[in-house]
Coordinates of C-alpha atoms in Angstrom, one line a residue:
Chain A
M14 CA 14.6 -8.8 18.6
G15 CA 13.9 -5.2 19.4
A16 CA 14.0 -2.1 17.1
P17 CA 17.5 -1.5 15.9
T18 CA 19.1 1.3 17.9
G19 CA 22.4 3.0 18.4
E20 CA 25.4 1.3 17.0
Q21 CA 23.4 -1.5 15.5
A22 CA 21.2 0.8 13.5
V23 CA 24.3 2.5 12.0
T24 CA 25.8 -0.7 10.7
L25 CA 22.6 -2.1 9.3
P26 CA 22.3 -1.6 5.5
V27 CA 19.6 0.1 3.6
L28 CA 17.8 -2.7 1.6
V29 CA 16.7 -1.8 -1.9
I30 CA 14.2 -4.3 -3.3
G31 CA 14.3 -4.4 -7.0
A32 CA 17.2 -3.9 -9.4
G33 CA 15.5 -2.1 -12.3
L34 CA 16.1 1.6 -13.1
A35 CA 14.7 2.9 -9.9
G36 CA 16.4 0.4 -7.6
T37 CA 19.7 0.9 -9.4
V38 CA 19.6 4.7 -9.1
A39 CA 18.6 4.5 -5.4
A40 CA 21.4 2.0 -4.6
A41 CA 24.1 3.9 -6.6
R42 CA 23.1 7.2 -5.0
L43 CA 23.2 5.7 -1.4
Q44 CA 26.5 4.1 -2.1
A45 CA 27.9 7.4 -3.4
R46 CA 26.7 9.1 -0.2
G47 CA 28.5 6.5 1.9
V48 CA 25.4 4.8 3.2
P49 CA 25.7 1.0 3.5
V50 CA 23.3 -0.5 1.0
R51 CA 22.3 -3.9 -0.4
V52 CA 20.2 -4.7 -3.4
L53 CA 17.8 -7.7 -3.3
A54 CA 16.2 -8.7 -6.6
D55 CA 15.4 -11.9 -8.3
R56 CA 15.3 -10.6 -11.9
P57 CA 15.9 -7.4 -13.8
G58 CA 12.2 -6.6 -14.3
A59 CA 10.6 -4.2 -16.7
T60 CA 13.9 -2.4 -17.4
L61 CA 14.6 -5.1 -19.9
L62 CA 11.5 -3.9 -21.8
H63 CA 12.8 -0.4 -22.0
G64 CA 12.4 0.9 -25.5
G65 CA 15.7 2.8 -25.5
G66 CA 14.2 6.3 -25.3
W67 CA 14.4 8.2 -22.0
Q68 CA 10.7 8.8 -21.5
L69 CA 11.2 11.7 -19.1
G70 CA 7.8 13.3 -19.3
P71 CA 8.5 16.3 -17.1
D72 CA 5.0 17.6 -17.7
A73 CA 3.5 14.5 -16.3
L74 CA 5.8 14.6 -13.3
R75 CA 4.9 18.2 -12.6
E76 CA 1.3 17.4 -12.4
S77 CA 1.4 14.3 -10.3
H78 CA 4.8 14.2 -8.5
P79 CA 6.1 17.8 -7.9
A80 CA 8.8 16.5 -5.6
A81 CA 10.2 14.3 -8.4
E82 CA 9.9 17.1 -10.9
A83 CA 11.9 19.5 -8.8
A84 CA 14.8 17.0 -8.5
L85 CA 14.7 15.7 -12.0
D86 CA 17.7 17.7 -13.3
D87 CA 19.9 16.8 -10.4
A88 CA 18.8 13.2 -10.6
L89 CA 19.4 13.0 -14.4
D90 CA 22.9 14.6 -14.0
F91 CA 23.7 12.0 -11.3
V92 CA 22.7 9.1 -13.7
R93 CA 24.4 10.7 -16.7
I94 CA 27.7 11.3 -14.8
G95 CA 27.5 7.9 -13.2
L96 CA 27.2 6.1 -16.5
E97 CA 29.5 8.3 -18.4
S98 CA 32.3 7.9 -15.9
L99 CA 32.2 4.2 -16.8
A100 CA 31.7 4.8 -20.5
L101 CA 28.3 3.2 -20.3
T102 CA 26.1 5.8 -21.8
E103 CA 27.0 5.2 -25.4
G104 CA 23.8 4.3 -27.2
L105 CA 21.7 4.8 -24.1
F106 CA 20.9 8.5 -23.6
D107 CA 20.9 9.3 -27.2
L108 CA 21.4 7.7 -30.6
P109 CA 24.2 8.3 -33.0
D110 CA 23.1 10.0 -36.2
V111 CA 24.8 10.0 -39.6
E112 CA 27.5 12.5 -38.7
G113 CA 28.4 10.4 -35.7
A114 CA 26.9 13.2 -33.6
R115 CA 24.6 12.5 -30.8
R116 CA 21.0 13.2 -31.0
A117 CA 19.1 13.5 -27.7
C118 CA 16.4 10.9 -27.5
E119 CA 13.7 11.7 -25.0
L120 CA 10.8 9.7 -26.3
A121 CA 10.7 6.4 -28.0
P122 CA 9.1 7.9 -31.2
A123 CA 12.2 10.1 -31.4
T124 CA 13.7 7.2 -33.3
H125 CA 11.8 8.6 -36.2
A126 CA 13.7 11.9 -35.7
V127 CA 17.0 9.9 -36.0
V128 CA 15.7 8.4 -39.2
D129 CA 14.7 11.9 -40.3
G130 CA 18.3 13.0 -39.6
F131 CA 19.5 10.8 -42.4
G132 CA 19.4 12.3 -45.8
K133 CA 17.6 10.6 -48.7
G134 CA 20.9 9.2 -49.8
H135 CA 21.3 6.7 -47.0
A136 CA 20.9 3.0 -47.2
V137 CA 18.6 1.1 -44.9
A138 CA 19.8 -2.4 -44.1
D139 CA 17.1 -5.0 -44.5
L140 CA 18.3 -8.0 -42.5
S141 CA 16.6 -11.0 -43.7
P142 CA 14.4 -12.5 -42.5
L143 CA 13.3 -9.8 -40.1
G144 CA 13.3 -6.9 -42.5
H145 CA 13.4 -3.4 -41.3
P146 CA 10.2 -1.9 -39.9
F147 CA 11.4 1.6 -39.9
A148 CA 12.4 1.5 -43.5
A149 CA 8.8 0.8 -44.5
M150 CA 7.5 3.4 -42.1
Q151 CA 9.6 6.2 -43.3
G152 CA 9.7 5.5 -47.0
R153 CA 13.0 7.2 -47.2
G154 CA 16.5 6.0 -48.1
T155 CA 17.2 3.0 -50.2
V156 CA 16.5 -0.5 -48.8
V157 CA 19.3 -2.9 -49.4
T158 CA 18.9 -6.5 -48.6
V159 CA 21.7 -8.0 -46.5
E160 CA 22.3 -11.7 -46.3
W161 CA 23.0 -12.0 -42.6
P162 CA 23.0 -13.8 -40.3
P163 CA 23.8 -17.3 -41.7
Y164 CA 22.4 -19.0 -38.6
P165 CA 19.2 -20.9 -38.8
D166 CA 18.8 -20.7 -35.0
V167 CA 18.2 -16.9 -34.9
F168 CA 16.0 -16.9 -38.0
G169 CA 12.5 -15.6 -37.2
R170 CA 13.6 -14.4 -33.8
S171 CA 14.5 -10.9 -33.2
F172 CA 17.2 -8.2 -33.7
A173 CA 17.9 -8.6 -30.0
A174 CA 18.9 -12.2 -30.6
M175 CA 21.1 -11.1 -33.5
A176 CA 22.7 -8.5 -31.2
H177 CA 23.5 -11.2 -28.6
R178 CA 24.9 -13.4 -31.3
L179 CA 27.0 -10.7 -32.8
E180 CA 28.6 -9.9 -29.4
A181 CA 29.0 -13.5 -28.3
D182 CA 30.9 -14.7 -31.4
P183 CA 34.2 -12.7 -32.0
T184 CA 34.3 -13.7 -35.6
E185 CA 30.8 -12.5 -36.3
P186 CA 31.4 -8.7 -36.8
A187 CA 33.7 -9.5 -39.7
R188 CA 31.1 -11.6 -41.3
L189 CA 28.5 -8.9 -40.8
I190 CA 30.8 -6.3 -42.4
E191 CA 31.4 -8.7 -45.3
A192 CA 27.7 -9.2 -45.8
L193 CA 27.1 -5.4 -45.7
K194 CA 29.9 -4.8 -48.2
R195 CA 28.3 -7.3 -50.6
A196 CA 25.0 -5.6 -50.2
L197 CA 26.3 -2.1 -50.8
K198 CA 28.6 -3.1 -53.7
G199 CA 28.3 -0.9 -56.7
T200 CA 26.0 1.6 -55.0
R201 CA 26.7 5.0 -53.5
H202 CA 25.2 5.9 -50.2
D203 CA 25.8 8.7 -47.6
A204 CA 25.2 6.5 -44.6
L205 CA 23.8 3.2 -43.4
L206 CA 20.9 2.7 -41.0
L207 CA 21.0 -0.7 -39.3
P208 CA 18.4 -2.3 -37.1
P209 CA 19.6 -2.5 -33.5
V210 CA 21.9 -5.5 -33.8
L211 CA 25.2 -4.0 -32.8
G212 CA 25.8 -5.9 -29.6
I213 CA 24.7 -5.4 -26.1
S214 CA 27.6 -4.0 -24.1
R215 CA 30.1 -3.1 -26.8
T216 CA 27.8 -1.3 -29.1
E217 CA 29.9 1.8 -29.7
A218 CA 33.0 -0.2 -30.5
L219 CA 31.1 -2.3 -33.0
R220 CA 29.5 0.7 -34.6
R221 CA 32.9 2.3 -35.1
Q222 CA 34.3 -0.9 -36.5
V223 CA 31.5 -1.3 -39.0
A224 CA 31.6 2.4 -40.0
A225 CA 35.4 2.3 -40.5
A226 CA 35.2 -0.8 -42.6
L227 CA 32.4 0.6 -44.8
G228 CA 33.8 4.1 -45.0
I229 CA 30.4 5.7 -44.3
P230 CA 28.6 6.7 -41.0
V231 CA 26.5 4.0 -39.5
G232 CA 23.5 4.5 -37.3
E233 CA 21.0 2.3 -35.6
A234 CA 17.2 2.6 -35.3
L235 CA 15.1 1.3 -32.5
D236 CA 12.8 -1.6 -32.7
A237 CA 9.8 -3.3 -31.0
L238 CA 10.2 -5.9 -28.2
P239 CA 12.3 -7.7 -27.4
S240 CA 14.2 -4.5 -27.3
T241 CA 17.9 -4.4 -27.9
P242 CA 18.1 -1.0 -26.1
G243 CA 16.4 -2.7 -23.1
F244 CA 19.1 -5.3 -22.9
R245 CA 21.7 -2.6 -23.2
L246 CA 20.2 -0.6 -20.4
H247 CA 20.1 -3.6 -18.2
A248 CA 23.7 -4.4 -18.9
A249 CA 24.7 -0.8 -18.2
L250 CA 22.8 -0.7 -14.9
T251 CA 24.3 -4.0 -13.7
A252 CA 27.8 -2.8 -14.7
W253 CA 27.1 0.4 -12.8
L254 CA 26.2 -1.4 -9.6
N255 CA 29.2 -3.7 -10.0
A256 CA 31.6 -0.8 -10.5
A257 CA 30.1 1.0 -7.5
R258 CA 30.6 -2.2 -5.5
V259 CA 27.0 -2.3 -4.4
P260 CA 26.3 -5.8 -2.9
M261 CA 23.6 -7.5 -4.9
Q262 CA 21.8 -10.6 -3.9
T263 CA 19.4 -12.8 -5.8
A264 CA 16.5 -13.2 -3.5
R265 CA 12.7 -13.3 -3.7
V266 CA 11.3 -11.1 -1.0
A267 CA 8.2 -12.6 0.5
S268 CA 7.1 -9.6 2.7
I269 CA 8.5 -6.7 4.6
S270 CA 8.2 -6.4 8.4
L271 CA 7.8 -3.0 10.0
D272 CA 8.6 -3.9 13.6
P273 CA 11.4 -4.8 13.6
L274 CA 12.2 -3.3 10.3
G275 CA 13.4 -5.9 7.8
V276 CA 12.5 -8.0 4.8
Q277 CA 11.4 -11.6 4.9
V278 CA 13.4 -13.8 2.5
G279 CA 12.3 -17.4 2.8
D280 CA 12.5 -18.2 6.6
L281 CA 14.9 -15.4 7.2
L282 CA 14.1 -11.9 8.4
V283 CA 16.9 -9.7 7.1
P284 CA 17.0 -6.6 9.3
A285 CA 17.4 -3.2 7.7
R286 CA 18.1 0.4 8.5
A287 CA 15.7 1.5 5.9
I288 CA 13.8 -0.2 3.0
V289 CA 13.4 1.1 -0.5
L290 CA 10.6 -0.6 -2.4
A291 CA 11.5 -0.4 -6.2
T292 CA 9.4 -3.4 -7.2
G293 CA 7.6 -1.9 -10.3
R294 CA 4.0 -2.3 -11.1
Y295 CA 1.8 -5.2 -12.3
L296 CA 4.2 -6.7 -14.8
T297 CA 7.0 -7.3 -12.3
G298 CA 4.7 -8.0 -9.3
G299 CA 5.1 -4.7 -7.4
L300 CA 1.3 -4.7 -7.6
T301 CA -0.8 -7.8 -8.1
M302 CA -4.1 -8.0 -9.8
H303 CA -5.0 -11.5 -8.8
P304 CA -6.8 -12.3 -6.6
A305 CA -7.1 -8.6 -5.8
V306 CA -5.4 -5.3 -6.6
R307 CA -2.9 -4.8 -3.8
E308 CA 0.7 -4.2 -2.9
P309 CA 1.8 -7.7 -1.9
L310 CA 4.9 -7.0 0.2
A311 CA 3.5 -4.7 2.9
D312 CA -0.1 -4.4 1.8
L313 CA 0.3 -0.7 1.4
P314 CA -2.8 1.3 0.6
L315 CA -3.1 2.3 -3.1
T316 CA -3.8 5.7 -4.4
P317 CA -6.0 6.4 -6.3
S318 CA -7.9 3.5 -4.8
V319 CA -9.4 1.0 -7.1
P320 CA -12.0 -1.8 -6.7
T321 CA -10.1 -4.8 -5.3
N322 CA -11.1 -6.8 -8.3
P323 CA -11.4 -4.2 -11.2
L324 CA -12.1 -6.8 -13.9
W325 CA -15.1 -8.2 -12.1
H326 CA -16.2 -4.7 -11.3
A327 CA -16.0 -3.7 -14.9
R328 CA -18.2 -6.6 -16.0
T329 CA -20.9 -6.2 -13.4
D330 CA -21.3 -2.6 -12.2
G331 CA -21.3 -0.5 -15.3
P332 CA -18.4 1.3 -17.1
Y333 CA -15.0 1.0 -15.6
D334 CA -12.9 4.2 -15.4
G335 CA -9.5 2.6 -16.1
R336 CA -7.8 3.9 -13.0
V337 CA -6.3 0.5 -12.3
F338 CA -3.4 1.6 -14.5
E339 CA -2.9 4.8 -12.5
T340 CA -3.0 3.2 -9.1
G341 CA 0.1 2.7 -6.9
V342 CA 1.6 3.5 -3.6
G343 CA 1.2 7.0 -2.2
H344 CA 4.3 9.0 -1.1
D345 CA 5.3 12.0 0.9
P346 CA 7.7 14.6 -0.5
G347 CA 10.7 12.4 0.6
F348 CA 9.1 9.4 -1.1
R349 CA 8.2 7.6 2.1
A350 CA 5.4 5.1 1.5
L351 CA 2.1 6.4 2.9
G352 CA -0.3 4.3 5.0
L353 CA -4.1 4.5 5.3
D354 CA -4.1 7.6 7.5
G355 CA -2.1 9.6 4.9
R356 CA 1.1 9.5 7.0
P357 CA 4.2 7.4 6.3
V358 CA 3.7 3.8 7.4
H359 CA 7.2 3.9 8.8
P360 CA 9.8 6.7 8.9
H361 CA 12.3 4.4 7.0
V362 CA 10.1 2.7 4.4
Y363 CA 10.3 4.3 0.9
A364 CA 8.6 3.6 -2.4
V365 CA 10.1 4.6 -5.7
G366 CA 9.8 4.1 -9.4
D367 CA 6.8 2.6 -11.2
L368 CA 5.3 1.4 -8.0
L369 CA 4.1 4.9 -7.2
G370 CA 0.6 5.8 -8.1
G371 CA -0.8 9.1 -9.5
G372 CA 0.1 8.7 -13.1
D373 CA -0.5 6.3 -15.9
T374 CA 3.0 5.5 -17.1
L375 CA 1.6 3.9 -20.2
T376 CA 0.0 7.0 -21.6
Q377 CA 2.0 9.7 -19.9
A378 CA 5.4 8.3 -20.9
S379 CA 7.0 9.3 -17.7
A380 CA 8.3 6.0 -16.5
S381 CA 12.0 6.5 -16.8
G382 CA 12.0 10.1 -15.4
M383 CA 9.8 9.0 -12.6
C384 CA 12.1 6.1 -11.7
I385 CA 15.2 8.2 -11.8
A386 CA 13.9 11.2 -9.9
S387 CA 12.0 9.4 -7.2
A388 CA 14.8 7.0 -6.5
W389 CA 17.3 9.9 -6.3
V390 CA 15.1 11.9 -3.9
A391 CA 14.4 8.9 -1.7
A392 CA 18.2 8.0 -1.5
T393 CA 19.0 11.6 -0.8
T394 CA 16.4 11.7 2.0
I395 CA 17.8 8.5 3.5
A396 CA 21.4 9.7 3.3
D397 CA 20.6 13.1 4.9
G398 CA 18.8 11.4 7.7
F399 CA 21.7 8.9 8.1
A400 CA 24.2 11.8 8.3
T401 CA 22.2 13.7 11.0
G402 CA 21.3 10.5 12.8
E403 CA 24.9 9.5 13.1
K404 CA 25.9 12.8 14.6
T405 CA 23.2 12.9 17.3
Chain B
M20 CA -24.3 -12.8 -8.3
G21 CA -23.5 -16.1 -9.9
V22 CA -26.0 -18.5 -11.4
L23 CA -28.8 -17.6 -9.1
S24 CA -29.0 -13.9 -10.1
G25 CA -31.0 -12.7 -13.0
P26 CA -34.7 -13.1 -14.0
W27 CA -36.4 -16.4 -13.4
T28 CA -37.8 -17.2 -16.9
W29 CA -39.7 -20.4 -17.6
K30 CA -36.8 -21.8 -19.6
R31 CA -34.4 -21.1 -16.7
F32 CA -36.7 -22.7 -14.2
R33 CA -37.0 -25.8 -16.4
S34 CA -33.2 -26.1 -16.6
F35 CA -32.8 -26.0 -12.9
A36 CA -35.6 -28.5 -12.5
Y37 CA -33.9 -31.0 -14.9
L38 CA -30.6 -30.5 -12.9
A39 CA -32.4 -31.2 -9.7
I40 CA -34.1 -34.4 -11.1
A41 CA -30.8 -35.7 -12.5
F42 CA -29.0 -35.0 -9.2
N43 CA -31.6 -36.8 -7.2
R44 CA -31.8 -39.7 -9.5
R45 CA -28.0 -40.1 -9.3
Q46 CA -28.0 -39.9 -5.5
A47 CA -30.8 -42.5 -5.4
R48 CA -28.9 -44.9 -7.7
R49 CA -25.8 -44.6 -5.6
L50 CA -27.8 -45.2 -2.4
F51 CA -30.0 -48.1 -3.5
L52 CA -28.1 -49.8 -6.3
G53 CA -24.6 -49.2 -4.9
R54 CA -23.3 -47.8 -8.1
K55 CA -20.5 -45.4 -7.3
D56 CA -19.4 -44.4 -10.8
D57 CA -21.5 -44.3 -13.9
G58 CA -18.6 -43.8 -16.3
G59 CA -19.0 -40.0 -16.5
V60 CA -15.2 -39.4 -16.5
E61 CA -14.6 -41.9 -19.3
R62 CA -17.4 -40.4 -21.4
F63 CA -16.0 -36.9 -20.7
L64 CA -12.5 -37.9 -21.8
E65 CA -13.8 -39.7 -24.8
N66 CA -15.5 -36.5 -26.0
F67 CA -13.0 -33.9 -25.0
A68 CA -9.5 -35.3 -24.5
A69 CA -8.9 -34.9 -28.2
E70 CA -9.4 -31.2 -27.8
G71 CA -6.9 -30.9 -25.1
M72 CA -9.3 -30.9 -22.2
A73 CA -7.8 -33.8 -20.4
P74 CA -7.8 -33.5 -16.6
L75 CA -4.9 -31.6 -15.0
S76 CA -3.3 -32.1 -11.6
A77 CA -3.4 -29.3 -9.1
G78 CA 0.3 -28.7 -9.8
E79 CA -0.3 -28.5 -13.5
T80 CA -3.2 -26.0 -13.0
E81 CA -0.8 -23.9 -10.9
L82 CA 1.9 -24.1 -13.6
I83 CA -0.6 -23.1 -16.4
F84 CA -1.6 -20.1 -14.3
S85 CA 2.0 -19.0 -14.0
L86 CA 2.6 -19.6 -17.7
S87 CA -0.3 -17.3 -18.5
K88 CA 1.7 -14.4 -17.1
C89 CA 3.7 -14.4 -20.3
T90 CA 3.5 -11.0 -22.1
Y91 CA 5.1 -12.2 -25.3
C92 CA 8.0 -9.7 -24.9
G93 CA 10.3 -12.2 -26.5
I94 CA 13.2 -11.8 -24.1
C95 CA 13.5 -15.5 -23.5
E96 CA 13.8 -16.2 -27.3
A97 CA 16.4 -13.5 -27.7
V98 CA 18.7 -15.2 -25.1
C99 CA 17.9 -18.9 -25.6
P100 CA 20.8 -20.9 -27.0
L101 CA 18.5 -23.6 -28.3
P102 CA 17.2 -23.5 -31.9
V103 CA 13.6 -22.9 -30.9
D104 CA 11.6 -19.9 -31.6
R105 CA 8.2 -20.6 -30.1
W106 CA 8.7 -20.5 -26.3
P107 CA 5.7 -18.2 -25.8
A108 CA 3.5 -20.2 -28.0
F109 CA 4.3 -23.3 -26.0
S110 CA 3.0 -21.7 -22.9
R111 CA -0.6 -21.6 -24.1
A112 CA -3.0 -23.6 -26.2
L113 CA -3.0 -27.0 -24.6
E114 CA -4.7 -28.7 -27.5
H115 CA -1.6 -28.0 -29.6
A116 CA 0.6 -29.8 -27.1
R117 CA 0.8 -33.0 -29.0
F118 CA 2.0 -31.2 -32.1
A119 CA 4.4 -29.1 -30.1
A120 CA 5.8 -32.1 -28.3
E121 CA 7.1 -33.4 -31.7
D122 CA 8.7 -30.1 -32.4
L123 CA 10.5 -29.7 -29.1
P124 CA 14.2 -29.1 -29.0
P125 CA 16.5 -31.2 -26.9
S126 CA 16.1 -30.4 -23.3
C127 CA 17.6 -27.3 -21.7
P128 CA 21.2 -27.3 -20.7
P129 CA 21.1 -27.9 -17.0
E130 CA 23.1 -24.9 -16.0
C131 CA 21.5 -22.4 -18.4
R132 CA 19.0 -20.2 -16.6
Q133 CA 19.2 -17.2 -18.9
C134 CA 15.5 -17.1 -19.8
E135 CA 14.2 -17.6 -16.3
T136 CA 16.5 -15.0 -14.7
L137 CA 15.5 -12.4 -17.3
C138 CA 11.8 -13.0 -17.7
P139 CA 10.2 -9.8 -16.4
T140 CA 7.0 -11.6 -15.2
G141 CA 8.7 -14.7 -13.7
V142 CA 7.3 -17.4 -16.0
P143 CA 8.9 -20.8 -15.1
L144 CA 10.1 -21.2 -18.7
R145 CA 12.4 -24.2 -18.0
E146 CA 9.4 -26.3 -17.0
I147 CA 7.6 -25.8 -20.3
P148 CA 9.4 -28.5 -22.3
A149 CA 8.7 -31.2 -19.7
F150 CA 5.2 -30.1 -19.3
V151 CA 4.5 -30.1 -23.1
R152 CA 6.1 -33.5 -23.5
R153 CA 4.0 -34.9 -20.6
S154 CA 0.7 -33.4 -21.8
G155 CA 1.5 -34.1 -25.5
A156 CA 1.9 -37.7 -24.6
A157 CA -1.3 -37.7 -22.6
R158 CA -3.2 -36.2 -25.5
R159 CA -1.9 -38.8 -27.9
A160 CA -2.8 -41.6 -25.6

């Protein structure tokens, strides 16, 4: 099998590996530009752990990824319009405050700002047995104990489990409203702050239903993992890809081949016009730490480079500088993955999202912005090349 | 690097000498008396099996390694239809397996793969109940 040329190259799809935030944005952008695209993923990845805030971190992007920073506004508009056109943004880009108005939420700690937006006259629902961490943290409002849910099987689990339960059972919202009414009986409050339990994909409808029944505005705070907002984001991204009719396949990619260009799935080499690596970092296997720090699919060099076994290094050879959390795949301004010589390993292999090195997403809080902007730029580069390539 | 690096103190030298003597004595016994096994495995199990240190097959070692990828994010618990709230706990602490085995829910519905498809680190969650039952039974025995 030779290198794809001519007509064959035009009909081959771009393969996006990974269906998290970066993979989804890349695929949706390519599809919007009319480029045949296919998503390969075996699970949603770290997007499910998203805290609900959009950690854009433009300052961090400016320092380490100028190409992403320059495109951030366009990229964000693309995502915002894409999700809004499907009525998917509710509860994602921002959080409802007491007035029902939307408060931009750029960082996860902005949850506190939402809580601040509530006057002192609001009630904070303490859902037994999980309580309400933000109520204790803020020391504002009045905590009311709500006897919900009545199920032993979600006791001691999480608000996310309650949110799943509330959405799965159509009779459950009415029972929650009843419990809230009982808890608020005989008291006067301006508003009600709930933990994030109002469903996964029908959040706004549920919120309105509860608010209408209680006669006061209802808001939701964020929470620790497992994060209800993470589930909501994942549901929205999946819905976005489905609505855009992007073909998705559940597949575990073993490696990628540069010549001919394609990805290895089991015994099968799936040929591709271009490949977008959106595989994340250590958590989701985009980078491995055992037995060595490396990029497992194409063995791309990492930047900044780290000792192949950083933990061993840390124990034996003096202080460890912590760069293992900053390392990742290098990229050119079009987000092609770089090889050892500092030039793209292949003109059609791209790396986007958390897989990229140069910033510590844990401390710089730039993960979401990085995913959106890099995926958007890479998809645009591919689509532009595709358009000119077809003409010539 | 390894056991041979570091300063050679008298104590250390003596330890290695004892090891060498024991090794040679054992080899000599096997050679001249034809004793293949001196009951070391039985004695080891007697001492340590109660603490969960029973021998594992290669497949089980592999499984334990993949279970250790758990980050305690709790996503599996949030979507699990079974009344069990300790999936992450089951993935570690082998010595607790015999207690956990008594606490296990009925086995997973065969078609439900919610937890495994959503686990960000790819922990083979559905294999945990069978593994815990198996090793729990082994610990009790």
